[in-house]
XYZ file of C-alpha atoms in Angstrom:
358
model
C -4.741 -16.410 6.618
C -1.283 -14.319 7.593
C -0.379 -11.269 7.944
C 3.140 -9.647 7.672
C 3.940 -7.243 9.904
C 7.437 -5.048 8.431
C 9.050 -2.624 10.668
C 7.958 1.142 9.866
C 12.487 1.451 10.247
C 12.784 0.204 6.807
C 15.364 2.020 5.503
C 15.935 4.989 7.929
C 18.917 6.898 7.655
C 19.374 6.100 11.501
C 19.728 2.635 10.168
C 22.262 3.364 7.911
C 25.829 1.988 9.979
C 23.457 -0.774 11.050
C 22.454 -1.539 7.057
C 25.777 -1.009 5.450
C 27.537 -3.057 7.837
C 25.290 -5.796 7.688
C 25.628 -5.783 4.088
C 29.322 -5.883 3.824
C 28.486 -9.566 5.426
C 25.650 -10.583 3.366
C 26.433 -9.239 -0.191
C 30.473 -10.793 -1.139
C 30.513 -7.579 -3.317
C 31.174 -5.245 -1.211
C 34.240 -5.151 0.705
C 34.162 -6.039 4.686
C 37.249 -3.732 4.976
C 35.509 -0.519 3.329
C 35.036 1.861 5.665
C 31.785 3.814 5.760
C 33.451 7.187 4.651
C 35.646 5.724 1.613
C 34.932 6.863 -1.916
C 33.717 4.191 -4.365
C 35.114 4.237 -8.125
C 33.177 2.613 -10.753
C 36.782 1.486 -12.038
C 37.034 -2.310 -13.300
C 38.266 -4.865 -11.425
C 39.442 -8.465 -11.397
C 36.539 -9.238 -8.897
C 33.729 -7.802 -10.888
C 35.285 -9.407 -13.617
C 34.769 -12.943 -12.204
C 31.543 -11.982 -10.782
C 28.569 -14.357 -10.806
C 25.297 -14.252 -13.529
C 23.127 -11.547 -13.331
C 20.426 -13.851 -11.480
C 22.459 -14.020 -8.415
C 23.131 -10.307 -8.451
C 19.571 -9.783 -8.481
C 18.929 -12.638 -5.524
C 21.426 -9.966 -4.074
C 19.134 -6.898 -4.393
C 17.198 -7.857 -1.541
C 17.971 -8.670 1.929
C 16.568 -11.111 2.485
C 16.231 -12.868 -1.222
C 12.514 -12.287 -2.649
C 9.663 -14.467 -1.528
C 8.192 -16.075 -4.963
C 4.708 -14.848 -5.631
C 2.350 -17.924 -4.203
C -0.329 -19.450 -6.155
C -3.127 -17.570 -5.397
C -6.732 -19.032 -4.668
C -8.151 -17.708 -7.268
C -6.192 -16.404 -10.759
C -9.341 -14.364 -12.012
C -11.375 -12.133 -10.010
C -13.419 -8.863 -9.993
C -12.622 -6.356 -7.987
C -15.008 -3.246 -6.950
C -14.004 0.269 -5.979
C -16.634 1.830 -3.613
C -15.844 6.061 -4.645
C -18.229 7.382 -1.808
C -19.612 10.946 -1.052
C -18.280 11.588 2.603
C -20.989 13.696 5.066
C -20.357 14.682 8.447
C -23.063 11.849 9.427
C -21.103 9.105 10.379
C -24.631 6.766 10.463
C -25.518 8.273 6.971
C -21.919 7.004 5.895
C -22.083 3.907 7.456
C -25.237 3.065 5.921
C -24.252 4.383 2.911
C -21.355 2.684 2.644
C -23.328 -0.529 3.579
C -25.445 -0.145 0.049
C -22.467 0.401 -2.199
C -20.805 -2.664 -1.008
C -23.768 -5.387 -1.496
C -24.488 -3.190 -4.816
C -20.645 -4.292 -5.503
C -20.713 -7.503 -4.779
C -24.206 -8.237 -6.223
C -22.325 -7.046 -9.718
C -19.615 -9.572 -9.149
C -17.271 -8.322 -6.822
C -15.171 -10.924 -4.848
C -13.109 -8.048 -3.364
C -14.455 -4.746 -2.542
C -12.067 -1.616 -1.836
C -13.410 1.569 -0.020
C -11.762 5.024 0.135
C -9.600 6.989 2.827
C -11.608 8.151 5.790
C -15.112 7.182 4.568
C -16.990 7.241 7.775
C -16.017 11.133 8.653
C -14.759 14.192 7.351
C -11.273 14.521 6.648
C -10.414 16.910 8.789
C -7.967 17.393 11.962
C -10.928 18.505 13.893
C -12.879 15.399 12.885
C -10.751 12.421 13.628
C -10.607 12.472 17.462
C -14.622 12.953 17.036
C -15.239 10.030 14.743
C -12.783 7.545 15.686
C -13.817 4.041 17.176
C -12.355 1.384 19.311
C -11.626 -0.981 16.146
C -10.303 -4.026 18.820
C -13.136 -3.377 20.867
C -15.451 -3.983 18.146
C -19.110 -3.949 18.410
C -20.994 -0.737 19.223
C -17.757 0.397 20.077
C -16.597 0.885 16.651
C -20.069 0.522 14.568
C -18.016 0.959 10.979
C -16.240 -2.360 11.349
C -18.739 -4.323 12.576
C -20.437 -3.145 9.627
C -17.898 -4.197 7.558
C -17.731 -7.614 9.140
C -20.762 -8.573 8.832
C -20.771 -7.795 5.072
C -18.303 -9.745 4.508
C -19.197 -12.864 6.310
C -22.879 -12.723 4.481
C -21.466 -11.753 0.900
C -19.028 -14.336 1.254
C -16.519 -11.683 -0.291
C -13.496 -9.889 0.982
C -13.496 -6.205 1.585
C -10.224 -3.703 2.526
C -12.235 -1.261 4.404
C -10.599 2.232 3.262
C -9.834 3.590 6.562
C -11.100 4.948 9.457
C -10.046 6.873 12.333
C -8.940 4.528 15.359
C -8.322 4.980 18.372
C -6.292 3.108 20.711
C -3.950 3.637 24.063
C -5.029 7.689 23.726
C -4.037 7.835 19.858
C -5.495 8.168 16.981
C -4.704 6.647 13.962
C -5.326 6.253 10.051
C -6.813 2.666 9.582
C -7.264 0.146 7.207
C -9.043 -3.003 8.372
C -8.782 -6.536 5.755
C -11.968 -8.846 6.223
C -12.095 -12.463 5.052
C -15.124 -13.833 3.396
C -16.546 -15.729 7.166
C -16.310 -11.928 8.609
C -12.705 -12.468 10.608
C -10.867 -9.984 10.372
C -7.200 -10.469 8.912
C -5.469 -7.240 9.165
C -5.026 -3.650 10.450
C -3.044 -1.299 8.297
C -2.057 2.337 10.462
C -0.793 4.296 7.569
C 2.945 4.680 8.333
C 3.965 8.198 6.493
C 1.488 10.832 7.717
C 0.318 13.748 5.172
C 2.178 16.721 6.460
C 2.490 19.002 3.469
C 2.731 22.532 2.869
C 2.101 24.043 -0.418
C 1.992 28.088 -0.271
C -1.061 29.550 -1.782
C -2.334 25.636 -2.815
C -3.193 23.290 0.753
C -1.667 22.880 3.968
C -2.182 19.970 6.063
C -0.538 18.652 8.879
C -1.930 15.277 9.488
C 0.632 14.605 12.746
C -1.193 17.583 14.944
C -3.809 14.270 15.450
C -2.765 11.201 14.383
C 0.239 8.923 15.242
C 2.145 7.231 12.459
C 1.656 3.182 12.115
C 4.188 1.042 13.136
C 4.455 -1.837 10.866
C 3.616 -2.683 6.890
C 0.719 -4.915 5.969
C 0.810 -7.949 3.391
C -1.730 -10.529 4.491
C -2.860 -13.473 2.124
C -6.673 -13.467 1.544
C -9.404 -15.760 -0.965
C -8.117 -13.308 -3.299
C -4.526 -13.572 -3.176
C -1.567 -11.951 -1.451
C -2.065 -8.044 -0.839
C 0.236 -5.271 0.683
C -1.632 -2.084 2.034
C -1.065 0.969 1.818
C -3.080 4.554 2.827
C -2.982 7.249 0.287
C 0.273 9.364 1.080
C 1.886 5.776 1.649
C 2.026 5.683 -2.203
C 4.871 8.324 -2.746
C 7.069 6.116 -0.953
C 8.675 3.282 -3.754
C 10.155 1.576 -0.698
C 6.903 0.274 0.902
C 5.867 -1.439 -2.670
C 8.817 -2.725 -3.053
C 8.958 -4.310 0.087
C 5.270 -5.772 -0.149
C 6.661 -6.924 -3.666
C 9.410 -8.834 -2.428
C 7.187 -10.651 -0.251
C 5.183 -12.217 -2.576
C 2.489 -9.312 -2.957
C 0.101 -9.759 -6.104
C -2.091 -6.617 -5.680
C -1.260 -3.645 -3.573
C -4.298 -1.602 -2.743
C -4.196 2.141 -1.645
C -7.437 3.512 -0.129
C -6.598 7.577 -0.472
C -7.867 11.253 -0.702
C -5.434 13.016 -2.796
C -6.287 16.795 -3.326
C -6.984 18.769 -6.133
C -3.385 20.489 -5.896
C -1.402 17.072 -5.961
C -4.043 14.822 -7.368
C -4.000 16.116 -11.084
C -0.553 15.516 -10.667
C 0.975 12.732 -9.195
C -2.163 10.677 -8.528
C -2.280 8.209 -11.387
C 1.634 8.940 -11.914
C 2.436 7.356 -8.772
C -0.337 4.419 -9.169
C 1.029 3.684 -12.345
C 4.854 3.805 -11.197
C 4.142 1.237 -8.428
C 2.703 -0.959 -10.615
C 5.285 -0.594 -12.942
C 8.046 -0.992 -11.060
C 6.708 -4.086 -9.234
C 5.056 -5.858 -12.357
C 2.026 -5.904 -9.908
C -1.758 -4.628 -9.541
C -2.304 -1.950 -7.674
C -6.095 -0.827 -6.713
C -6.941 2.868 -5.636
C -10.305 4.467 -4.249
C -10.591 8.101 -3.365
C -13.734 9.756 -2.147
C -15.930 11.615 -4.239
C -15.582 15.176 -4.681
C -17.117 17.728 -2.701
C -17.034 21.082 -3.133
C -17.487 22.709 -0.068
C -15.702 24.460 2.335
C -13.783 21.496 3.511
C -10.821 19.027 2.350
C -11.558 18.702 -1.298
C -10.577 15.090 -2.893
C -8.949 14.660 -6.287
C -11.400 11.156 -6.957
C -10.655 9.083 -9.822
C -10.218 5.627 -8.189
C -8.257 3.376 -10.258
C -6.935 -0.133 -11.249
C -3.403 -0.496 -12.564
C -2.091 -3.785 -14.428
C 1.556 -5.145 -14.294
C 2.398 -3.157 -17.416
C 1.416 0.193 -15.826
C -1.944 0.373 -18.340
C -4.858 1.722 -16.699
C -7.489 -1.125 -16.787
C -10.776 0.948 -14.847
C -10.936 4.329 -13.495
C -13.661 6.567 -12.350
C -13.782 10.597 -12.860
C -14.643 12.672 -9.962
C -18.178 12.083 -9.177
C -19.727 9.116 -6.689
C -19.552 5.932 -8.628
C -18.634 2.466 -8.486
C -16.528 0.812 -10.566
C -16.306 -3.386 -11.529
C -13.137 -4.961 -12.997
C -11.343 -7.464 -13.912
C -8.278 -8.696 -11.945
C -6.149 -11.656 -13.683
C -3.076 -12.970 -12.278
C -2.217 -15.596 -14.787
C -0.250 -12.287 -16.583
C 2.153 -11.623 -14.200
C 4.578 -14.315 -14.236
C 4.170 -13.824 -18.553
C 4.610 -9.690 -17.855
C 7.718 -10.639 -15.929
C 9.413 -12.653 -18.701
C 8.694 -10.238 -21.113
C 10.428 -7.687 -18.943
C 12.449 -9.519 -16.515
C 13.857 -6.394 -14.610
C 13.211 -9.194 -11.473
C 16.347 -11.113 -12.713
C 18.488 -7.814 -13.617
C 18.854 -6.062 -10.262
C 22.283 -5.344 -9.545
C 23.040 -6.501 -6.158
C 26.407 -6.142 -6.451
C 25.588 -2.143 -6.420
C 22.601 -1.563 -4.376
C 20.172 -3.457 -1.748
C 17.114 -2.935 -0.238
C 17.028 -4.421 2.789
C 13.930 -5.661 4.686
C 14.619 -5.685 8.563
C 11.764 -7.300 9.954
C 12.575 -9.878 7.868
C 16.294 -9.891 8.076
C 16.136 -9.659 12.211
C 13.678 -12.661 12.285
C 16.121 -14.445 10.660
């Protein structure tokens, strides 16, 4: 199994000279003698004209050209989203999290997804307190091994929600990928931390604890090609594109969205990823809890290619079995074949772990 790692400097406006110079080489629509400050005019010209089909402008639109989707090990599957009460005892949630996975799997699940921070509160005050040595392994991070072991006896692969890790004196927002003999394949840091502030509604400030990740996750698994993502991750179309245009078939987002911004945006933004990429994309939240602290939004989800929501849960502790089917994409794509109408002759997004490598 691989994993990509993307740099977190995707498309930074610090990268901006760097990117726009680069492209003047690497796109032959866009002049190399433009300077950066000139004003563009959507005037006609001979060029444009004489330009090439609309397949090569859309080979264009990404830097470098799209990976094709590989054939994935298996093309149907069933998927199971783990929406877990959360306590402030981390054994309790370990072993509780233990149960809803082999009650998962024993209902069919080849891949099991769990939700954002399910071993500890989600709180500030929490994550130095909870967090575990997730290279270290062992008793040294005890959700993990858990999660492991699992996977190696179910023979089934499990994204692990995230936990709070801690390594070189951070802390960070993890995701851990296990394979079905128990290895695992991936770590996920969530790259855009939750700092929000909404007068009257919720203020958080994720960044007064943890440290940002560095690098986006695709890694291939028994049940395809998946790019990861942790809950605020999802407002950012960038990172699914990315994961899209290398080869991603499901993108899964373990996340705690709020009851301010989760009514809201929550299955808006599920659905727009999906939608945009002609992808799956897989969502668990925690259950609600109404108590004093960080209230989640629940309603864990699975979005098809066409943006239709195929399973979702309300707000309560549940767990959820679907179907996953990849056999529609390449179809969904044909129908709409946005993939082969990108104008790359007008914009690019440019992958720079992938572009430097090269």
């Amino acid at each position: 199994m691989k994993a990509f790692a993307i740099s977190s400097s995707l498309l930074a406006l610090k990268n901006f000279n760097f990117t726009h110079t680069r492209n003047r080489i690497s796109n032959p629509f866009l002049s190399p003698f433009l300077p950066l400050n000139s004003k563009i005019h959507s005037s006609p010209s001979p060029t444009m004209a004489s330009a090439p089909s609309s397949s090569i402008y859309s080979e264009l639109a990404r830097s470098p050209p799209a990976i094709p989707m590989p054939t994935p090990p298996l093309t149907k599957f069933n998927i199971g989203l783990c929406q877990l009460s959360v306590t402030s005892d981390k054994d309790r949630n370990i072993a509780h999290a233990r149960t809803a996975i082999q009650d998962a799997a024993s209902k069919g699940a080849n891949l099991v997804l769990l939700p954002e921070i399910w071993n500890s509160p989600y709180a500030n005050e929490s994550f130095p307190v909870y967090a575990e040595d997730i290279d270290a392994g062992g008793d040294a991070s005890p959700s993990t091994a858990m999660l492991s072991e699992l996977a190696r006896l179910l023979k089934i692969t499990i994204v692990g929600g995230s936990i709070p890790e801690r390594s070189g004196g951070r802390v960070y927002n993890t995701c851990c990928v296990f394979g079905t003999d128990g290895k695992l394949l991936a770590k996920h840091r969530k790259i855009h931390l939750f700092d929000i502030d909404i007068p009257g509604k919720i203020t958080f400030i994720e960044s007064l604890t943890l440290t940002a990740g560095e690098t986006p996750t695709v890694v291939d698994t028994e049940v395809g090609r998946i790019g990861i993502g942790i809950c605020y991750d999802i407002r950012f179309p960038e990172l699914a594109m990315i994961y899209a245009a290398r080869g991603a078939h499901l993108i899964c987002y373990p996340g705690a969205f709020n009851m301010t911004t989760g009514p809201l945006h929550w299955e808006l933004l599920q659905r727009s990823r999906a939608t945009d990429n002609q992808l799956y994309v897989a969502t668990c939240s925690p259950a609600r809890d109404n108590g004093p602290g960080y209230v989640a939004w629940g309603h864990s989800t699975l979005v098809g290619p066409f943006g239709e929501v195929l399973a979702t849960t309300e707000h309560e502790e549940e767990i959820i079995i679907a179907e996953i089917d990849y056999s529609i994409l390449e179809p969904r794509r044909t129908n709409l074949p946005v993939t082969k109408q990108r104008r790359g002759d007008l914009y690019q997004l440019v992958d720079l772990q992938r572009l430097n490598s090269h």
